[in-house]
XYZ file of C-alpha atoms in Angstrom:
95
model
C 21.840 -2.994 -43.938
C 18.112 -2.244 -42.869
C 18.292 -0.076 -40.031
C 15.507 2.312 -38.939
C 16.045 5.788 -37.798
C 15.134 6.558 -34.161
C 11.859 8.290 -35.450
C 10.865 5.278 -37.529
C 11.765 2.887 -34.262
C 9.618 5.135 -32.081
C 6.497 5.113 -34.305
C 6.842 1.296 -34.885
C 6.944 0.930 -30.982
C 3.844 3.172 -30.739
C 2.004 1.227 -33.159
C 2.839 -1.994 -31.595
C 1.525 -0.624 -28.129
C -1.518 0.654 -29.939
C -2.196 -2.603 -31.337
C -1.850 -4.466 -27.980
C -4.053 -1.732 -26.406
C -6.860 -2.093 -28.974
C -6.713 -6.024 -28.449
C -6.945 -5.795 -24.760
C -9.889 -3.201 -24.908
C -11.560 -5.603 -27.539
C -11.124 -8.513 -25.237
C -12.408 -6.385 -22.048
C -15.445 -5.183 -24.294
C -16.233 -9.175 -25.136
C -15.813 -9.971 -21.686
C -18.508 -7.247 -20.312
C -20.878 -8.337 -23.324
C -20.645 -11.938 -21.934
C -21.126 -10.855 -18.298
C -24.282 -8.667 -19.395
C -25.852 -11.513 -21.525
C -25.793 -13.718 -18.276
C -23.458 -16.463 -19.304
C -21.833 -16.583 -15.739
C -25.351 -15.969 -14.123
C -27.439 -13.183 -13.224
C -26.100 -9.976 -12.020
C -26.394 -9.031 -8.453
C -28.265 -5.963 -9.323
C -30.788 -7.979 -11.462
C -33.329 -8.096 -8.371
C -33.864 -9.868 -5.123
C -31.409 -12.967 -4.751
C -33.894 -14.973 -2.248
C -37.290 -14.450 -3.329
C -38.217 -17.671 -1.808
C -38.091 -15.937 1.846
C -41.111 -13.922 0.585
C -43.125 -17.057 -0.161
C -42.144 -18.599 3.321
C -43.454 -15.779 5.380
C -45.615 -16.833 8.259
C -48.610 -14.408 8.775
C -46.921 -11.100 7.033
C -50.297 -9.340 7.672
C -49.725 -9.325 11.491
C -46.351 -7.358 11.082
C -46.861 -3.595 12.316
C -44.793 -0.736 12.689
C -45.389 1.544 15.696
C -43.897 5.022 16.736
C -41.023 4.989 19.295
C -41.898 6.745 22.657
C -39.790 9.755 23.811
C -38.148 7.300 26.329
C -37.199 4.579 23.915
C -35.926 7.688 21.521
C -33.450 8.973 24.100
C -31.151 5.900 23.446
C -31.298 6.184 19.648
C -28.541 7.992 17.702
C -29.489 11.259 16.230
C -29.135 11.045 12.342
C -29.377 14.157 10.161
C -28.887 16.596 13.032
C -26.653 19.479 13.152
C -23.156 18.559 14.051
C -22.052 19.903 17.532
C -19.419 22.592 17.294
C -15.829 21.184 17.848
C -13.943 22.585 20.938
C -10.992 24.084 19.525
C -8.341 25.692 21.541
C -5.721 27.856 19.904
C -2.816 30.058 21.329
C -1.574 33.274 19.965
C 1.611 32.451 17.869
C 4.786 34.229 18.911
C 6.941 35.860 16.288
């Protein structure tokens, strides 16, 4: 009878899991290589997705920015300012 002792069974199981892990990592690496090579199309981070909009602009030289007047700025949210202190009320603990 060719029975393995518990230590050998444990090592055999660990090696089997390690083989599967290596195979899975290899497949994941292969998939990422294929994606980076552009087989599935360009990556979203590769640049503007709709460059034709730049070509179809009508009179882009007429677009101007202007400062906001104080009356208009009153309705705008304050970004980056200090946070207001929270109104916390506490009562003394009785023992």
